[in-house]
């Protein structure tokens, strides 16, 4: 996930707590991130990238979703 963000944002140094939009991201780049991550995270929605704009928050959300799915 971090590698995709670094690639799309053309940024070598990126903290997992950086807000995607505060480090140069915008809606068109969100679409690119979604496209690049969708094979590894098939349940990822574009709106999730807006709702969870840091790698840390998005990873936690996806982990919770995975755990919930595995319970049912």
PDB file of N, CA and C in Angstrom:
ATOM      1  N   UNK A   1       0.826  -1.179   0.000  1.00  0.00           N
ATOM      2  CA  UNK A   1       0.000   0.000   0.000  1.00  0.00           C
ATOM      3  C   UNK A   1       0.881   1.259   0.000  1.00  0.00           C
ATOM      4  N   UNK A   2       1.886   1.281   0.840  1.00  0.00           N
ATOM      5  CA  UNK A   2       2.767   2.449   0.898  1.00  0.00           C
ATOM      6  C   UNK A   2       3.509   2.642  -0.422  1.00  0.00           C
ATOM      7  N   UNK A   3       3.911   1.556  -1.048  1.00  0.00           N
ATOM      8  CA  UNK A   3       4.618   1.654  -2.333  1.00  0.00           C
ATOM      9  C   UNK A   3       3.729   2.272  -3.404  1.00  0.00           C
ATOM     10  N   UNK A   4       2.460   1.912  -3.396  1.00  0.00           N
ATOM     11  CA  UNK A   4       1.505   2.470  -4.368  1.00  0.00           C
ATOM     12  C   UNK A   4       1.343   3.967  -4.121  1.00  0.00           C
ATOM     13  N   UNK A   5       1.200   4.351  -2.873  1.00  0.00           N
ATOM     14  CA  UNK A   5       1.044   5.775  -2.558  1.00  0.00           C
ATOM     15  C   UNK A   5       2.283   6.556  -2.978  1.00  0.00           C
ATOM     16  N   UNK A   6       3.479   5.995  -2.677  1.00  0.00           N
ATOM     17  CA  UNK A   6       4.717   6.690  -3.068  1.00  0.00           C
ATOM     18  C   UNK A   6       4.801   6.831  -4.590  1.00  0.00           C
ATOM     19  N   UNK A   7       4.410   5.785  -5.301  1.00  0.00           N
ATOM     20  CA  UNK A   7       4.446   5.818  -6.766  1.00  0.00           C
ATOM     21  C   UNK A   7       3.493   6.875  -7.312  1.00  0.00           C
ATOM     22  N   UNK A   8       2.262   6.852  -6.860  1.00  0.00           N
ATOM     23  CA  UNK A   8       1.237   7.763  -7.385  1.00  0.00           C
ATOM     24  C   UNK A   8       1.537   9.213  -7.007  1.00  0.00           C
ATOM     25  N   UNK A   9       2.023   9.416  -5.799  1.00  0.00           N
ATOM     26  CA  UNK A   9       2.317  10.778  -5.331  1.00  0.00           C
ATOM     27  C   UNK A   9       3.704  11.247  -5.742  1.00  0.00           C
ATOM     28  N   UNK A  10       4.492  10.349  -6.320  1.00  0.00           N
ATOM     29  CA  UNK A  10       5.872  10.651  -6.703  1.00  0.00           C
ATOM     30  C   UNK A  10       6.617  11.241  -5.507  1.00  0.00           C
ATOM     31  N   UNK A  11       6.570  10.491  -4.411  1.00  0.00           N
ATOM     32  CA  UNK A  11       7.122  10.943  -3.142  1.00  0.00           C
ATOM     33  C   UNK A  11       7.872   9.784  -2.491  1.00  0.00           C
ATOM     34  N   UNK A  12       9.165   9.970  -2.246  1.00  0.00           N
ATOM     35  CA  UNK A  12       9.958   8.893  -1.656  1.00  0.00           C
ATOM     36  C   UNK A  12       9.729   8.753  -0.155  1.00  0.00           C
ATOM     37  N   UNK A  13       9.603   9.860   0.534  1.00  0.00           N
ATOM     38  CA  UNK A  13       9.405   9.819   1.986  1.00  0.00           C
ATOM     39  C   UNK A  13       7.936  10.067   2.290  1.00  0.00           C
ATOM     40  N   UNK A  14       7.345   9.074   2.922  1.00  0.00           N
ATOM     41  CA  UNK A  14       5.925   9.159   3.225  1.00  0.00           C
ATOM     42  C   UNK A  14       5.668   8.411   4.524  1.00  0.00           C
ATOM     43  N   UNK A  15       5.063   9.063   5.472  1.00  0.00           N
ATOM     44  CA  UNK A  15       4.713   8.429   6.736  1.00  0.00           C
ATOM     45  C   UNK A  15       3.361   7.731   6.593  1.00  0.00           C
ATOM     46  N   UNK A  16       3.171   6.675   7.352  1.00  0.00           N
ATOM     47  CA  UNK A  16       1.872   5.985   7.312  1.00  0.00           C
ATOM     48  C   UNK A  16       0.770   6.863   7.896  1.00  0.00           C
ATOM     49  N   UNK A  17       1.153   7.940   8.556  1.00  0.00           N
ATOM     50  CA  UNK A  17       0.165   8.845   9.148  1.00  0.00           C
ATOM     51  C   UNK A  17      -0.101  10.075   8.281  1.00  0.00           C
ATOM     52  N   UNK A  18       0.637  10.227   7.174  1.00  0.00           N
ATOM     53  CA  UNK A  18       0.412  11.363   6.278  1.00  0.00           C
ATOM     54  C   UNK A  18      -0.963  11.268   5.629  1.00  0.00           C
ATOM     55  N   UNK A  19      -1.616  12.405   5.547  1.00  0.00           N
ATOM     56  CA  UNK A  19      -2.898  12.494   4.870  1.00  0.00           C
ATOM     57  C   UNK A  19      -2.640  12.599   3.366  1.00  0.00           C
ATOM     58  N   UNK A  20      -3.230  11.701   2.605  1.00  0.00           N
ATOM     59  CA  UNK A  20      -3.047  11.633   1.150  1.00  0.00           C
ATOM     60  C   UNK A  20      -3.245  12.992   0.494  1.00  0.00           C
ATOM     61  N   UNK A  21      -4.254  13.693   0.916  1.00  0.00           N
ATOM     62  CA  UNK A  21      -4.608  14.964   0.284  1.00  0.00           C
ATOM     63  C   UNK A  21      -3.704  16.108   0.731  1.00  0.00           C
ATOM     64  N   UNK A  22      -3.117  15.987   1.893  1.00  0.00           N
ATOM     65  CA  UNK A  22      -2.216  17.030   2.389  1.00  0.00           C
ATOM     66  C   UNK A  22      -0.809  16.909   1.806  1.00  0.00           C
ATOM     67  N   UNK A  23      -0.488  15.759   1.213  1.00  0.00           N
ATOM     68  CA  UNK A  23       0.837  15.579   0.615  1.00  0.00           C
ATOM     69  C   UNK A  23       0.779  15.596  -0.908  1.00  0.00           C
ATOM     70  N   UNK A  24      -0.296  16.162  -1.459  1.00  0.00           N
ATOM     71  CA  UNK A  24      -0.380  16.348  -2.902  1.00  0.00           C
ATOM     72  C   UNK A  24      -1.397  15.499  -3.631  1.00  0.00           C
ATOM     73  N   UNK A  25      -2.104  14.650  -2.909  1.00  0.00           N
ATOM     74  CA  UNK A  25      -3.113  13.813  -3.552  1.00  0.00           C
ATOM     75  C   UNK A  25      -4.358  14.596  -3.921  1.00  0.00           C
ATOM     76  N   UNK A  26      -5.077  14.100  -4.911  1.00  0.00           N
ATOM     77  CA  UNK A  26      -6.359  14.682  -5.315  1.00  0.00           C
ATOM     78  C   UNK A  26      -7.217  13.566  -5.895  1.00  0.00           C
ATOM     79  N   UNK A  27      -8.423  13.907  -6.290  1.00  0.00           N
ATOM     80  CA  UNK A  27      -9.405  12.891  -6.682  1.00  0.00           C
ATOM     81  C   UNK A  27      -8.950  12.022  -7.857  1.00  0.00           C
ATOM     82  N   UNK A  28      -8.253  12.589  -8.812  1.00  0.00           N
ATOM     83  CA  UNK A  28      -7.788  11.780  -9.946  1.00  0.00           C
ATOM     84  C   UNK A  28      -6.724  10.773  -9.503  1.00  0.00           C
ATOM     85  N   UNK A  29      -5.884  11.179  -8.558  1.00  0.00           N
ATOM     86  CA  UNK A  29      -4.876  10.259  -8.039  1.00  0.00           C
ATOM     87  C   UNK A  29      -5.508   9.172  -7.177  1.00  0.00           C
ATOM     88  N   UNK A  30      -6.610   9.490  -6.508  1.00  0.00           N
ATOM     89  CA  UNK A  30      -7.334   8.477  -5.735  1.00  0.00           C
ATOM     90  C   UNK A  30      -7.786   7.352  -6.661  1.00  0.00           C
ATOM     91  N   UNK A  31      -8.249   7.706  -7.843  1.00  0.00           N
ATOM     92  CA  UNK A  31      -8.687   6.694  -8.807  1.00  0.00           C
ATOM     93  C   UNK A  31      -7.509   5.800  -9.201  1.00  0.00           C
ATOM     94  N   UNK A  32      -6.339   6.383  -9.380  1.00  0.00           N
ATOM     95  CA  UNK A  32      -5.153   5.584  -9.701  1.00  0.00           C
ATOM     96  C   UNK A  32      -4.781   4.653  -8.551  1.00  0.00           C
ATOM     97  N   UNK A  33      -4.808   5.177  -7.339  1.00  0.00           N
ATOM     98  CA  UNK A  33      -4.507   4.349  -6.167  1.00  0.00           C
ATOM     99  C   UNK A  33      -5.498   3.202  -6.086  1.00  0.00           C
ATOM    100  N   UNK A  34      -6.767   3.495  -6.271  1.00  0.00           N
ATOM    101  CA  UNK A  34      -7.791   2.454  -6.212  1.00  0.00           C
ATOM    102  C   UNK A  34      -7.516   1.374  -7.257  1.00  0.00           C
ATOM    103  N   UNK A  35      -7.206   1.784  -8.450  1.00  0.00           N
ATOM    104  CA  UNK A  35      -6.928   0.827  -9.532  1.00  0.00           C
ATOM    105  C   UNK A  35      -5.736  -0.064  -9.168  1.00  0.00           C
ATOM    106  N   UNK A  36      -4.687   0.535  -8.641  1.00  0.00           N
ATOM    107  CA  UNK A  36      -3.479  -0.222  -8.314  1.00  0.00           C
ATOM    108  C   UNK A  36      -3.663  -1.131  -7.098  1.00  0.00           C
ATOM    109  N   UNK A  37      -4.523  -0.760  -6.184  1.00  0.00           N
ATOM    110  CA  UNK A  37      -4.739  -1.571  -4.986  1.00  0.00           C
ATOM    111  C   UNK A  37      -5.867  -2.586  -5.119  1.00  0.00           C
ATOM    112  N   UNK A  38      -6.717  -2.420  -6.104  1.00  0.00           N
ATOM    113  CA  UNK A  38      -7.931  -3.248  -6.184  1.00  0.00           C
ATOM    114  C   UNK A  38      -7.650  -4.741  -6.358  1.00  0.00           C
ATOM    115  N   UNK A  39      -6.525  -5.107  -6.952  1.00  0.00           N
ATOM    116  CA  UNK A  39      -6.245  -6.541  -7.087  1.00  0.00           C
ATOM    117  C   UNK A  39      -5.889  -7.158  -5.736  1.00  0.00           C
ATOM    118  N   UNK A  40      -5.217  -6.414  -4.874  1.00  0.00           N
ATOM    119  CA  UNK A  40      -4.873  -6.919  -3.545  1.00  0.00           C
ATOM    120  C   UNK A  40      -6.013  -6.731  -2.541  1.00  0.00           C
ATOM    121  N   UNK A  41      -6.835  -5.729  -2.774  1.00  0.00           N
ATOM    122  CA  UNK A  41      -7.943  -5.405  -1.868  1.00  0.00           C
ATOM    123  C   UNK A  41      -9.233  -5.288  -2.683  1.00  0.00           C
ATOM    124  N   UNK A  42      -9.820  -6.412  -3.077  1.00  0.00           N
ATOM    125  CA  UNK A  42     -10.982  -6.376  -3.978  1.00  0.00           C
ATOM    126  C   UNK A  42     -12.227  -5.704  -3.388  1.00  0.00           C
ATOM    127  N   UNK A  43     -12.305  -5.601  -2.075  1.00  0.00           N
ATOM    128  CA  UNK A  43     -13.472  -4.955  -1.455  1.00  0.00           C
ATOM    129  C   UNK A  43     -13.268  -3.460  -1.232  1.00  0.00           C
ATOM    130  N   UNK A  44     -12.109  -2.956  -1.620  1.00  0.00           N
ATOM    131  CA  UNK A  44     -11.806  -1.539  -1.451  1.00  0.00           C
ATOM    132  C   UNK A  44     -12.657  -0.697  -2.396  1.00  0.00           C
ATOM    133  N   UNK A  45     -13.312   0.300  -1.821  1.00  0.00           N
ATOM    134  CA  UNK A  45     -14.119   1.226  -2.623  1.00  0.00           C
ATOM    135  C   UNK A  45     -13.386   2.568  -2.698  1.00  0.00           C
ATOM    136  N   UNK A  46     -13.636   3.295  -3.753  1.00  0.00           N
ATOM    137  CA  UNK A  46     -13.005   4.611  -3.898  1.00  0.00           C
ATOM    138  C   UNK A  46     -13.345   5.502  -2.707  1.00  0.00           C
ATOM    139  N   UNK A  47     -14.562   5.445  -2.238  1.00  0.00           N
ATOM    140  CA  UNK A  47     -14.969   6.281  -1.103  1.00  0.00           C
ATOM    141  C   UNK A  47     -14.138   5.961   0.138  1.00  0.00           C
ATOM    142  N   UNK A  48     -13.665   4.729   0.277  1.00  0.00           N
ATOM    143  CA  UNK A  48     -12.823   4.366   1.422  1.00  0.00           C
ATOM    144  C   UNK A  48     -11.529   5.178   1.436  1.00  0.00           C
ATOM    145  N   UNK A  49     -11.013   5.485   0.267  1.00  0.00           N
ATOM    146  CA  UNK A  49      -9.775   6.263   0.181  1.00  0.00           C
ATOM    147  C   UNK A  49      -9.987   7.710   0.615  1.00  0.00           C
ATOM    148  N   UNK A  50     -11.198   8.203   0.467  1.00  0.00           N
ATOM    149  CA  UNK A  50     -11.525   9.546   0.949  1.00  0.00           C
ATOM    150  C   UNK A  50     -11.808   9.509   2.452  1.00  0.00           C
ATOM    151  N   UNK A  51     -12.456   8.466   2.907  1.00  0.00           N
ATOM    152  CA  UNK A  51     -12.834   8.338   4.318  1.00  0.00           C
ATOM    153  C   UNK A  51     -11.629   8.055   5.207  1.00  0.00           C
ATOM    154  N   UNK A  52     -10.698   7.274   4.696  1.00  0.00           N
ATOM    155  CA  UNK A  52      -9.495   6.881   5.445  1.00  0.00           C
ATOM    156  C   UNK A  52      -8.264   7.358   4.658  1.00  0.00           C
ATOM    157  N   UNK A  53      -7.902   8.632   4.795  1.00  0.00           N
ATOM    158  CA  UNK A  53      -6.899   9.233   3.910  1.00  0.00           C
ATOM    159  C   UNK A  53      -5.436   9.009   4.294  1.00  0.00           C
ATOM    160  N   UNK A  54      -5.188   8.190   5.305  1.00  0.00           N
ATOM    161  CA  UNK A  54      -3.792   7.851   5.621  1.00  0.00           C
ATOM    162  C   UNK A  54      -3.611   6.348   5.458  1.00  0.00           C
ATOM    163  N   UNK A  55      -2.397   5.947   5.229  1.00  0.00           N
ATOM    164  CA  UNK A  55      -2.114   4.520   5.095  1.00  0.00           C
ATOM    165  C   UNK A  55      -2.515   3.803   6.380  1.00  0.00           C
ATOM    166  N   UNK A  56      -2.204   4.397   7.505  1.00  0.00           N
ATOM    167  CA  UNK A  56      -2.527   3.801   8.803  1.00  0.00           C
ATOM    168  C   UNK A  56      -4.031   3.605   8.973  1.00  0.00           C
ATOM    169  N   UNK A  57      -4.805   4.639   8.724  1.00  0.00           N
ATOM    170  CA  UNK A  57      -6.254   4.532   8.918  1.00  0.00           C
ATOM    171  C   UNK A  57      -6.887   3.585   7.900  1.00  0.00           C
ATOM    172  N   UNK A  58      -6.412   3.606   6.668  1.00  0.00           N
ATOM    173  CA  UNK A  58      -6.950   2.710   5.645  1.00  0.00           C
ATOM    174  C   UNK A  58      -6.612   1.257   5.958  1.00  0.00           C
ATOM    175  N   UNK A  59      -5.382   1.007   6.378  1.00  0.00           N
ATOM    176  CA  UNK A  59      -4.974  -0.360   6.718  1.00  0.00           C
ATOM    177  C   UNK A  59      -5.784  -0.889   7.893  1.00  0.00           C
ATOM    178  N   UNK A  60      -5.999  -0.054   8.908  1.00  0.00           N
ATOM    179  CA  UNK A  60      -6.825  -0.480  10.049  1.00  0.00           C
ATOM    180  C   UNK A  60      -8.244  -0.799   9.617  1.00  0.00           C
ATOM    181  N   UNK A  61      -8.802   0.047   8.774  1.00  0.00           N
ATOM    182  CA  UNK A  61     -10.158  -0.187   8.270  1.00  0.00           C
ATOM    183  C   UNK A  61     -10.227  -1.506   7.499  1.00  0.00           C
ATOM    184  N   UNK A  62      -9.282  -1.725   6.598  1.00  0.00           N
ATOM    185  CA  UNK A  62      -9.290  -2.950   5.798  1.00  0.00           C
ATOM    186  C   UNK A  62      -9.089  -4.179   6.672  1.00  0.00           C
ATOM    187  N   UNK A  63      -8.266  -4.068   7.696  1.00  0.00           N
ATOM    188  CA  UNK A  63      -8.066  -5.176   8.625  1.00  0.00           C
ATOM    189  C   UNK A  63      -9.361  -5.493   9.364  1.00  0.00           C
ATOM    190  N   UNK A  64     -10.055  -4.476   9.824  1.00  0.00           N
ATOM    191  CA  UNK A  64     -11.329  -4.679  10.509  1.00  0.00           C
ATOM    192  C   UNK A  64     -12.346  -5.336   9.585  1.00  0.00           C
ATOM    193  N   UNK A  65     -12.397  -4.897   8.327  1.00  0.00           N
ATOM    194  CA  UNK A  65     -13.317  -5.475   7.369  1.00  0.00           C
ATOM    195  C   UNK A  65     -13.005  -6.950   7.122  1.00  0.00           C
ATOM    196  N   UNK A  66     -11.727  -7.269   7.031  1.00  0.00           N
ATOM    197  CA  UNK A  66     -11.298  -8.646   6.828  1.00  0.00           C
ATOM    198  C   UNK A  66     -11.676  -9.507   8.014  1.00  0.00           C
ATOM    199  N   UNK A  67     -11.469  -8.974   9.210  1.00  0.00           N
ATOM    200  CA  UNK A  67     -11.820  -9.728  10.420  1.00  0.00           C
ATOM    201  C   UNK A  67     -13.325  -9.943  10.513  1.00  0.00           C
ATOM    202  N   UNK A  68     -14.108  -8.937  10.172  1.00  0.00           N
ATOM    203  CA  UNK A  68     -15.565  -9.071  10.221  1.00  0.00           C
ATOM    204  C   UNK A  68     -16.047 -10.110   9.223  1.00  0.00           C
ATOM    205  N   UNK A  69     -15.488 -10.099   8.039  1.00  0.00           N
ATOM    206  CA  UNK A  69     -15.888 -11.057   7.004  1.00  0.00           C
ATOM    207  C   UNK A  69     -15.528 -12.469   7.441  1.00  0.00           C
ATOM    208  N   UNK A  70     -14.369 -12.633   8.061  1.00  0.00           N
ATOM    209  CA  UNK A  70     -13.950 -13.975   8.454  1.00  0.00           C
ATOM    210  C   UNK A  70     -14.788 -14.524   9.618  1.00  0.00           C
ATOM    211  N   UNK A  71     -15.424 -13.638  10.395  1.00  0.00           N
ATOM    212  CA  UNK A  71     -16.297 -14.090  11.482  1.00  0.00           C
ATOM    213  C   UNK A  71     -17.615 -14.647  10.962  1.00  0.00           C
ATOM    214  N   UNK A  72     -18.027 -14.187   9.811  1.00  0.00           N
ATOM    215  CA  UNK A  72     -19.319 -14.610   9.284  1.00  0.00           C
ATOM    216  C   UNK A  72     -19.080 -15.511   8.154  1.00  0.00           C
TER     217      UNK A  72
END
